[in-house]
């Protein structure tokens, strides 16, 4: 230990810009990016505070004592970097980061914190006045573990985007509840086909932990504390002064590193989860595969494909030929199958045939317009649609990938290809055939026919128009894909088919009026029922931008979100087509005394949980963070099993994106569900959704609309009413009387309690959706007491002005501001 002490002392000299070394950081201390930017551990090895990230700063812990400042941990890693005007303040509630725009708690302690320390282990700890730990960074790892730190069952590490960008990347390492430590890509299920590393300790029971001991020892302990697996053996030297860290790197591989403490020491690798850098699934994007070249991972496109983004080989690949000529029986186009030996892929075949002859497999795929590729292994021919995922070269596999490649027949080439311009030729090829239809529908609908002026064969245009009029334009996956986006299920509907499906938007078919426009019920010629949303007032939205937004939104897939089928663009109109939900929306049941009886407590609790899961996905697990901004009972639809599906998510995104350009467009929220900071100052965050969720939860418990609480002398909304009951210990009175027989009192109280936490006045005090989910589902978690919620301010200021119940947010130069505007 004496040795350790002198080692630490030595380190202190290494520390580049020795800041004030504070053993104890007291309440009221603050940091800014430019002066006093960090608090150092006593040894000077670790620093907590601001570090440079992108063109701004992030807050985290890094190794300050070595020349290469290695970041160990980042607070709110997905938040954008802050400018040098930010201030980090240590308060009794935790750490608050103030910027010019807002204040945000980076760390929220579970009890009142009294002082803080950055320990020599690299752990940043907040203590209460009785010197108990109320928060520590070791409990919230990002991509790195340090000696002494553990990963508990159910917890995950997430890789960083890149070595320089510490926001969440595309790989994760999960300590599973089944005892297995497994690596997956981020957007996958926790199931075997997606795993690319496992500790093979499946079945070791619950509560297995990954532990990081001294001497670089990584091991798993089971719930009774037995070592069940050594991931690394440990026994590495520490005497000459070495520190260890493990990290799941941006390339998906998890590694144990050591760093000497001598002057010119570097970070060196002691152990890797895989020597083959192609192993992490999803390293190469869609339709590309990974090949090792000089031990480096290299992404290559399938034959007949090219990179979506030339500068970024991990972006995935798209076809450089036309595929839909197959369906349109274009005899001027021909297809062949190209072979790719020894590769493995995710197998999601839609059709598998027992065939031992490769030529039969080739023929089978050529004759099937749906078939984009087939995997052949001497016994089976497995047909695939695009995209192909997780491809990599793997010597020793007999699997042959057969890829369909198309080309115009040479003699007809000239008709379409403009001589002298290869780039343009490429474009015309795909405009000339159905594959460009996604773009074309838009282009034609907005009557920009000049695109076609004279340059093309009028026949092509006629064919196209014909093709679009027919409903063959549905299923136009490839059109979008070839426009540079990921595979998705979005369908482009012709305006005619939407008009036909809704009997020209007839009154009888109108289902309701949402914040973003009216919704109609429709029936396609195939008999499928759809819901058609006609967006209002977004005419400023460019078609391409709109389409790109929709593709993003269609990628949001969760069982508690309504699925977007497709869209139609016609002149100024933008129409969205969704799955039709036979049981209408939650408000239809909840606020009707007879129908409410159909929703017993179990159903209501399941609905609450489902909404929470959907929202959690939007806030945390979806590829882009989505803030709903208009969560309310009528935006929660119910399927045939009364399972809740959040609708209108992502629309706020479409509308606000546009705000940046045009300042007359409006985003509508709904009064009563709006958090005070949103309603009063136009500030929204995920916590505004949490507020709406809290209101919704109180409505579900009480079966009453948030605005239905009036009594003679004053107007009170549900939040105020619930708070008064809570304060007076009369919580049960909030309960919908029809729940009397079915309710589980504990559970209902828990919901009530969580509901009140969600509507707290101060956004930072409200729990996040992941807190909400665990509070709702884990009965053993004790809940903080709610404080007086936010309802009073609004009552005085706004309530009298608008009885219609809608507020409109009008943007001013890209900053959102709220004004009261009745409609
Ligand atoms: C830090 O503060 C606590 C509580 O005031 C005290 O017990 C402890 O000795 C202090 N530590 C140092 C190193 O000053
Ligand atoms: C912050 O730095 C300034 C000088 O830049 C110094 O005067 C001040 O004492 C420091 N404050 C703290 C809390 O370290
Ligand atoms: C920082 O604050 C100064 C003065 O308050 C202001 O002029 C400057 O624009 C701010 N910088 C940023 C990046 O916000
Ligand atoms: C400090 O935290 C511990 C454990 O959470 C708790 O038992 C104790 O009451 C707290 N002390 C104060 C003064 O809040
Ligand atoms: C795992 O931990 C949870 C929570 O601490 C506990 O309820 C459960 O009994 C534990 N399981 C085992 C097998 O120890
Ligand atoms: C933990 O592992 C030890 C040794 O393998 C075994 O005896 C014990 O039963 C295990 N405990 C649990 C809870 O599985
Ligand atoms: C792991 O290694 C330690 C020595 O470092 C040894 O005592 C232990 O038995 C090993 N555990 C397993 C499961 O092999
Ligand atoms: C194929 O090319 C011929 C000759 O150029 C043309 O007459 C025919 O219409 C083309 N067929 C299709 C489906 O484009
Ligand atoms: C696979 O085989 C190729 C060619 O034989 C060779 O260049 C490559 O290094 C091998 N890759 C692996 C991972 O063994
Ligand atoms: C497309 O839709 C099918 C069925 O509707 C679904 O199974 C599949 O996951 C979807 N694929 C994508 C990429 O959305
Ligand atoms: C649909 O209704 C609009 C006006 O309500 C009318 O102008 C249009 O002609 C109608 N279209 C069809 C196909 O009936
Ligand atoms: C928001 O509106 C208020 C009152 O109209 C105004 O004082 C404030 O400057 C506005 N904020 C922005 C960002 O436009």
PDB file of C-alpha atoms in Angstrom, residues 532-739:
ATOM      1  CA  UNK A 532     -55.933   8.438 -42.639  1.00  0.00           C
ATOM      2  CA  UNK A 533     -54.556  11.576 -41.090  1.00  0.00           C
ATOM      3  CA  UNK A 534     -54.715  14.708 -43.165  1.00  0.00           C
ATOM      4  CA  UNK A 535     -52.056  17.034 -41.822  1.00  0.00           C
ATOM      5  CA  UNK A 536     -52.950  20.640 -41.594  1.00  0.00           C
ATOM      6  CA  UNK A 537     -50.774  23.676 -41.956  1.00  0.00           C
ATOM      7  CA  UNK A 538     -47.418  22.301 -42.797  1.00  0.00           C
ATOM      8  CA  UNK A 539     -47.241  23.509 -46.310  1.00  0.00           C
ATOM      9  CA  UNK A 540     -43.821  24.968 -45.716  1.00  0.00           C
ATOM     10  CA  UNK A 541     -42.396  21.519 -45.370  1.00  0.00           C
ATOM     11  CA  UNK A 542     -40.274  20.517 -48.326  1.00  0.00           C
ATOM     12  CA  UNK A 543     -41.257  17.178 -49.789  1.00  0.00           C
ATOM     13  CA  UNK A 544     -37.855  15.617 -49.456  1.00  0.00           C
ATOM     14  CA  UNK A 545     -37.450  16.797 -45.931  1.00  0.00           C
ATOM     15  CA  UNK A 546     -40.912  15.580 -45.117  1.00  0.00           C
ATOM     16  CA  UNK A 547     -40.156  12.221 -46.615  1.00  0.00           C
ATOM     17  CA  UNK A 548     -36.909  11.922 -44.707  1.00  0.00           C
ATOM     18  CA  UNK A 549     -38.727  12.694 -41.497  1.00  0.00           C
ATOM     19  CA  UNK A 550     -41.276  10.030 -42.282  1.00  0.00           C
ATOM     20  CA  UNK A 551     -38.615   7.457 -42.907  1.00  0.00           C
ATOM     21  CA  UNK A 552     -37.147   8.272 -39.523  1.00  0.00           C
ATOM     22  CA  UNK A 553     -40.536   8.001 -37.931  1.00  0.00           C
ATOM     23  CA  UNK A 554     -41.311   4.726 -39.643  1.00  0.00           C
ATOM     24  CA  UNK A 555     -38.193   3.333 -38.054  1.00  0.00           C
ATOM     25  CA  UNK A 556     -39.711   3.898 -34.643  1.00  0.00           C
ATOM     26  CA  UNK A 557     -41.168   0.514 -33.977  1.00  0.00           C
ATOM     27  CA  UNK A 558     -42.540  -0.518 -30.672  1.00  0.00           C
ATOM     28  CA  UNK A 559     -45.519  -2.539 -29.666  1.00  0.00           C
ATOM     29  CA  UNK A 560     -46.954   0.494 -27.872  1.00  0.00           C
ATOM     30  CA  UNK A 561     -46.682   2.845 -30.827  1.00  0.00           C
ATOM     31  CA  UNK A 562     -49.116   3.015 -33.708  1.00  0.00           C
ATOM     32  CA  UNK A 563     -47.512   1.743 -36.861  1.00  0.00           C
ATOM     33  CA  UNK A 564     -47.183   4.153 -39.768  1.00  0.00           C
ATOM     34  CA  UNK A 565     -48.020   2.352 -43.027  1.00  0.00           C
ATOM     35  CA  UNK A 566     -47.316   5.036 -45.517  1.00  0.00           C
ATOM     36  CA  UNK A 567     -48.062   8.457 -46.821  1.00  0.00           C
ATOM     37  CA  UNK A 568     -49.373  10.426 -49.730  1.00  0.00           C
ATOM     38  CA  UNK A 569     -48.333  13.813 -50.943  1.00  0.00           C
ATOM     39  CA  UNK A 570     -50.684  15.680 -53.209  1.00  0.00           C
ATOM     40  CA  UNK A 571     -50.075  19.323 -53.934  1.00  0.00           C
ATOM     41  CA  UNK A 572     -49.992  21.038 -50.594  1.00  0.00           C
ATOM     42  CA  UNK A 573     -51.526  18.079 -48.862  1.00  0.00           C
ATOM     43  CA  UNK A 574     -49.616  15.706 -46.689  1.00  0.00           C
ATOM     44  CA  UNK A 575     -51.445  12.618 -45.638  1.00  0.00           C
ATOM     45  CA  UNK A 576     -50.319   9.883 -43.290  1.00  0.00           C
ATOM     46  CA  UNK A 577     -51.711   6.373 -43.321  1.00  0.00           C
ATOM     47  CA  UNK A 578     -51.733   4.328 -40.131  1.00  0.00           C
ATOM     48  CA  UNK A 579     -52.998   1.004 -38.909  1.00  0.00           C
ATOM     49  CA  UNK A 580     -56.662   1.301 -37.975  1.00  0.00           C
ATOM     50  CA  UNK A 581     -57.379   0.656 -34.317  1.00  0.00           C
ATOM     51  CA  UNK A 582     -60.791  -0.916 -33.841  1.00  0.00           C
ATOM     52  CA  UNK A 583     -61.182   0.147 -30.231  1.00  0.00           C
ATOM     53  CA  UNK A 584     -60.771   3.831 -30.908  1.00  0.00           C
ATOM     54  CA  UNK A 585     -58.923   5.783 -28.281  1.00  0.00           C
ATOM     55  CA  UNK A 586     -58.567   5.717 -24.533  1.00  0.00           C
ATOM     56  CA  UNK A 587     -60.754   8.774 -23.969  1.00  0.00           C
ATOM     57  CA  UNK A 588     -63.639   7.041 -25.726  1.00  0.00           C
ATOM     58  CA  UNK A 589     -63.740   4.486 -22.916  1.00  0.00           C
ATOM     59  CA  UNK A 590     -62.351   6.356 -19.998  1.00  0.00           C
ATOM     60  CA  UNK A 591     -64.632   9.337 -19.968  1.00  0.00           C
ATOM     61  CA  UNK A 592     -67.876   7.534 -20.641  1.00  0.00           C
ATOM     62  CA  UNK A 593     -69.564   6.136 -17.589  1.00  0.00           C
ATOM     63  CA  UNK A 594     -70.802   2.932 -19.240  1.00  0.00           C
ATOM     64  CA  UNK A 595     -67.822   2.175 -21.395  1.00  0.00           C
ATOM     65  CA  UNK A 596     -65.495   2.924 -18.481  1.00  0.00           C
ATOM     66  CA  UNK A 597     -66.791  -0.219 -16.829  1.00  0.00           C
ATOM     67  CA  UNK A 598     -65.111  -2.238 -19.551  1.00  0.00           C
ATOM     68  CA  UNK A 599     -61.792  -0.998 -18.266  1.00  0.00           C
ATOM     69  CA  UNK A 600     -61.213  -2.797 -15.006  1.00  0.00           C
ATOM     70  CA  UNK A 601     -58.135  -2.072 -12.940  1.00  0.00           C
ATOM     71  CA  UNK A 602     -55.964  -4.763 -14.520  1.00  0.00           C
ATOM     72  CA  UNK A 603     -56.699  -3.364 -17.974  1.00  0.00           C
ATOM     73  CA  UNK A 604     -56.028   0.160 -16.792  1.00  0.00           C
ATOM     74  CA  UNK A 605     -52.774  -0.807 -15.188  1.00  0.00           C
ATOM     75  CA  UNK A 606     -51.707  -2.580 -18.351  1.00  0.00           C
ATOM     76  CA  UNK A 607     -52.599   0.522 -20.319  1.00  0.00           C
ATOM     77  CA  UNK A 608     -50.555   2.709 -17.973  1.00  0.00           C
ATOM     78  CA  UNK A 609     -47.620   0.374 -18.273  1.00  0.00           C
ATOM     79  CA  UNK A 610     -47.903   0.176 -22.037  1.00  0.00           C
ATOM     80  CA  UNK A 611     -47.963   3.936 -22.422  1.00  0.00           C
ATOM     81  CA  UNK A 612     -44.961   4.202 -20.120  1.00  0.00           C
ATOM     82  CA  UNK A 613     -43.062   1.649 -22.176  1.00  0.00           C
ATOM     83  CA  UNK A 614     -43.918   3.388 -25.436  1.00  0.00           C
ATOM     84  CA  UNK A 615     -42.823   6.726 -24.067  1.00  0.00           C
ATOM     85  CA  UNK A 616     -39.654   5.255 -22.616  1.00  0.00           C
ATOM     86  CA  UNK A 617     -38.835   3.888 -26.027  1.00  0.00           C
ATOM     87  CA  UNK A 618     -39.367   7.288 -27.634  1.00  0.00           C
ATOM     88  CA  UNK A 619     -37.276   9.035 -25.004  1.00  0.00           C
ATOM     89  CA  UNK A 620     -34.496   6.596 -24.573  1.00  0.00           C
ATOM     90  CA  UNK A 621     -34.287   3.595 -26.792  1.00  0.00           C
ATOM     91  CA  UNK A 622     -35.262   4.841 -30.193  1.00  0.00           C
ATOM     92  CA  UNK A 623     -32.477   5.836 -32.486  1.00  0.00           C
ATOM     93  CA  UNK A 624     -33.431   9.473 -32.282  1.00  0.00           C
ATOM     94  CA  UNK A 625     -34.854  10.926 -29.124  1.00  0.00           C
ATOM     95  CA  UNK A 626     -38.463  11.867 -29.665  1.00  0.00           C
ATOM     96  CA  UNK A 627     -40.475  14.162 -27.442  1.00  0.00           C
ATOM     97  CA  UNK A 628     -44.149  13.599 -28.053  1.00  0.00           C
ATOM     98  CA  UNK A 629     -45.444  16.950 -26.786  1.00  0.00           C
ATOM     99  CA  UNK A 630     -49.104  16.079 -27.119  1.00  0.00           C
ATOM    100  CA  UNK A 631     -49.624  13.009 -25.032  1.00  0.00           C
ATOM    101  CA  UNK A 632     -53.247  12.755 -23.939  1.00  0.00           C
ATOM    102  CA  UNK A 633     -56.025  10.224 -23.661  1.00  0.00           C
ATOM    103  CA  UNK A 634     -57.237  10.785 -27.197  1.00  0.00           C
ATOM    104  CA  UNK A 635     -53.761  10.139 -28.560  1.00  0.00           C
ATOM    105  CA  UNK A 636     -53.623   6.728 -26.943  1.00  0.00           C
ATOM    106  CA  UNK A 637     -55.345   4.287 -29.272  1.00  0.00           C
ATOM    107  CA  UNK A 638     -56.477   0.817 -28.277  1.00  0.00           C
ATOM    108  CA  UNK A 639     -56.134  -2.296 -30.377  1.00  0.00           C
ATOM    109  CA  UNK A 640     -58.475  -5.265 -30.301  1.00  0.00           C
ATOM    110  CA  UNK A 641     -56.905  -6.505 -27.073  1.00  0.00           C
ATOM    111  CA  UNK A 642     -57.125  -3.088 -25.469  1.00  0.00           C
ATOM    112  CA  UNK A 643     -53.387  -2.750 -25.723  1.00  0.00           C
ATOM    113  CA  UNK A 644     -52.427   0.926 -25.828  1.00  0.00           C
ATOM    114  CA  UNK A 645     -50.707   2.393 -28.861  1.00  0.00           C
ATOM    115  CA  UNK A 646     -49.388   5.927 -28.701  1.00  0.00           C
ATOM    116  CA  UNK A 647     -50.255   7.900 -31.802  1.00  0.00           C
ATOM    117  CA  UNK A 648     -49.054  11.197 -33.230  1.00  0.00           C
ATOM    118  CA  UNK A 649     -45.545  10.600 -31.933  1.00  0.00           C
ATOM    119  CA  UNK A 650     -42.906  12.096 -34.122  1.00  0.00           C
ATOM    120  CA  UNK A 651     -45.330  14.571 -35.629  1.00  0.00           C
ATOM    121  CA  UNK A 652     -44.091  17.248 -33.293  1.00  0.00           C
ATOM    122  CA  UNK A 653     -40.745  16.571 -34.859  1.00  0.00           C
ATOM    123  CA  UNK A 654     -42.012  17.148 -38.351  1.00  0.00           C
ATOM    124  CA  UNK A 655     -43.645  20.360 -37.332  1.00  0.00           C
ATOM    125  CA  UNK A 656     -40.819  21.768 -35.305  1.00  0.00           C
ATOM    126  CA  UNK A 657     -38.161  20.961 -37.816  1.00  0.00           C
ATOM    127  CA  UNK A 658     -40.062  23.173 -40.028  1.00  0.00           C
ATOM    128  CA  UNK A 659     -40.173  25.905 -37.456  1.00  0.00           C
ATOM    129  CA  UNK A 660     -36.566  26.518 -38.059  1.00  0.00           C
ATOM    130  CA  UNK A 661     -37.390  27.761 -41.476  1.00  0.00           C
ATOM    131  CA  UNK A 662     -40.822  29.219 -41.299  1.00  0.00           C
ATOM    132  CA  UNK A 663     -42.054  31.026 -38.289  1.00  0.00           C
ATOM    133  CA  UNK A 664     -45.737  30.851 -38.919  1.00  0.00           C
ATOM    134  CA  UNK A 665     -46.199  27.173 -38.433  1.00  0.00           C
ATOM    135  CA  UNK A 666     -47.676  26.040 -35.225  1.00  0.00           C
ATOM    136  CA  UNK A 667     -47.372  23.120 -32.973  1.00  0.00           C
ATOM    137  CA  UNK A 668     -50.393  22.369 -30.959  1.00  0.00           C
ATOM    138  CA  UNK A 669     -50.323  20.980 -27.484  1.00  0.00           C
ATOM    139  CA  UNK A 670     -53.274  20.454 -25.269  1.00  0.00           C
ATOM    140  CA  UNK A 671     -53.980  22.554 -22.282  1.00  0.00           C
ATOM    141  CA  UNK A 672     -54.321  20.526 -19.124  1.00  0.00           C
ATOM    142  CA  UNK A 673     -51.620  18.125 -20.198  1.00  0.00           C
ATOM    143  CA  UNK A 674     -49.008  20.783 -20.668  1.00  0.00           C
ATOM    144  CA  UNK A 675     -46.254  21.176 -18.161  1.00  0.00           C
ATOM    145  CA  UNK A 676     -45.933  24.669 -16.698  1.00  0.00           C
ATOM    146  CA  UNK A 677     -42.605  25.367 -18.340  1.00  0.00           C
ATOM    147  CA  UNK A 678     -44.053  24.366 -21.700  1.00  0.00           C
ATOM    148  CA  UNK A 679     -47.253  26.294 -21.310  1.00  0.00           C
ATOM    149  CA  UNK A 680     -45.649  29.393 -19.852  1.00  0.00           C
ATOM    150  CA  UNK A 681     -42.262  29.570 -21.473  1.00  0.00           C
ATOM    151  CA  UNK A 682     -42.479  27.209 -24.383  1.00  0.00           C
ATOM    152  CA  UNK A 683     -39.646  25.106 -23.015  1.00  0.00           C
ATOM    153  CA  UNK A 684     -40.045  21.474 -23.696  1.00  0.00           C
ATOM    154  CA  UNK A 685     -38.002  18.492 -22.772  1.00  0.00           C
ATOM    155  CA  UNK A 686     -38.655  14.848 -22.124  1.00  0.00           C
ATOM    156  CA  UNK A 687     -39.863  16.015 -18.755  1.00  0.00           C
ATOM    157  CA  UNK A 688     -42.786  17.811 -20.379  1.00  0.00           C
ATOM    158  CA  UNK A 689     -43.920  14.439 -21.666  1.00  0.00           C
ATOM    159  CA  UNK A 690     -43.480  13.038 -18.182  1.00  0.00           C
ATOM    160  CA  UNK A 691     -45.813  15.753 -16.938  1.00  0.00           C
ATOM    161  CA  UNK A 692     -48.451  14.848 -19.527  1.00  0.00           C
ATOM    162  CA  UNK A 693     -48.011  11.213 -18.625  1.00  0.00           C
ATOM    163  CA  UNK A 694     -48.639  12.058 -14.973  1.00  0.00           C
ATOM    164  CA  UNK A 695     -51.851  13.874 -15.840  1.00  0.00           C
ATOM    165  CA  UNK A 696     -52.928  10.956 -18.010  1.00  0.00           C
ATOM    166  CA  UNK A 697     -52.246   8.512 -15.212  1.00  0.00           C
ATOM    167  CA  UNK A 698     -54.394  10.539 -12.813  1.00  0.00           C
ATOM    168  CA  UNK A 699     -57.138  10.542 -15.427  1.00  0.00           C
ATOM    169  CA  UNK A 700     -56.934   6.786 -15.832  1.00  0.00           C
ATOM    170  CA  UNK A 701     -57.196   6.297 -12.084  1.00  0.00           C
ATOM    171  CA  UNK A 702     -60.076   8.699 -11.687  1.00  0.00           C
ATOM    172  CA  UNK A 703     -61.859   8.102 -14.964  1.00  0.00           C
ATOM    173  CA  UNK A 704     -62.291  11.839 -15.260  1.00  0.00           C
ATOM    174  CA  UNK A 705     -61.048  14.448 -17.672  1.00  0.00           C
ATOM    175  CA  UNK A 706     -58.387  16.729 -16.339  1.00  0.00           C
ATOM    176  CA  UNK A 707     -60.656  19.707 -16.839  1.00  0.00           C
ATOM    177  CA  UNK A 708     -63.742  18.228 -15.218  1.00  0.00           C
ATOM    178  CA  UNK A 709     -63.009  19.241 -11.655  1.00  0.00           C
ATOM    179  CA  UNK A 710     -65.019  22.290 -10.868  1.00  0.00           C
ATOM    180  CA  UNK A 711     -66.693  23.269  -7.715  1.00  0.00           C
ATOM    181  CA  UNK A 712     -68.612  26.278  -6.720  1.00  0.00           C
ATOM    182  CA  UNK A 713     -65.940  28.624  -5.505  1.00  0.00           C
ATOM    183  CA  UNK A 714     -62.977  27.751  -7.640  1.00  0.00           C
ATOM    184  CA  UNK A 715     -61.736  26.016 -10.655  1.00  0.00           C
ATOM    185  CA  UNK A 716     -59.346  23.194 -10.053  1.00  0.00           C
ATOM    186  CA  UNK A 717     -57.774  20.802 -12.484  1.00  0.00           C
ATOM    187  CA  UNK A 718     -57.087  17.160 -11.842  1.00  0.00           C
ATOM    188  CA  UNK A 719     -53.600  17.858 -10.612  1.00  0.00           C
ATOM    189  CA  UNK A 720     -54.797  20.307  -8.001  1.00  0.00           C
ATOM    190  CA  UNK A 721     -57.622  18.052  -6.987  1.00  0.00           C
ATOM    191  CA  UNK A 722     -55.390  15.003  -6.676  1.00  0.00           C
ATOM    192  CA  UNK A 723     -52.895  16.957  -4.615  1.00  0.00           C
ATOM    193  CA  UNK A 724     -55.557  18.129  -2.187  1.00  0.00           C
ATOM    194  CA  UNK A 725     -56.832  14.596  -1.714  1.00  0.00           C
ATOM    195  CA  UNK A 726     -53.297  13.313  -1.253  1.00  0.00           C
ATOM    196  CA  UNK A 727     -52.475  15.976   1.279  1.00  0.00           C
ATOM    197  CA  UNK A 728     -55.538  15.150   3.283  1.00  0.00           C
ATOM    198  CA  UNK A 729     -54.926  11.412   3.087  1.00  0.00           C
ATOM    199  CA  UNK A 730     -58.105  10.877   1.087  1.00  0.00           C
ATOM    200  CA  UNK A 731     -56.365   9.320  -1.906  1.00  0.00           C
ATOM    201  CA  UNK A 732     -58.937   6.613  -2.434  1.00  0.00           C
ATOM    202  CA  UNK A 733     -61.522   9.231  -3.301  1.00  0.00           C
ATOM    203  CA  UNK A 734     -59.734   9.881  -6.538  1.00  0.00           C
ATOM    204  CA  UNK A 735     -60.437   6.360  -7.701  1.00  0.00           C
ATOM    205  CA  UNK A 736     -63.034   5.803 -10.366  1.00  0.00           C
ATOM    206  CA  UNK A 737     -65.940   4.204  -8.432  1.00  0.00           C
ATOM    207  CA  UNK A 738     -66.253   1.510 -11.107  1.00  0.00           C
ATOM    208  CA  UNK A 739     -62.858   0.216 -10.030  1.00  0.00           C
TER     209      UNK A 739
END
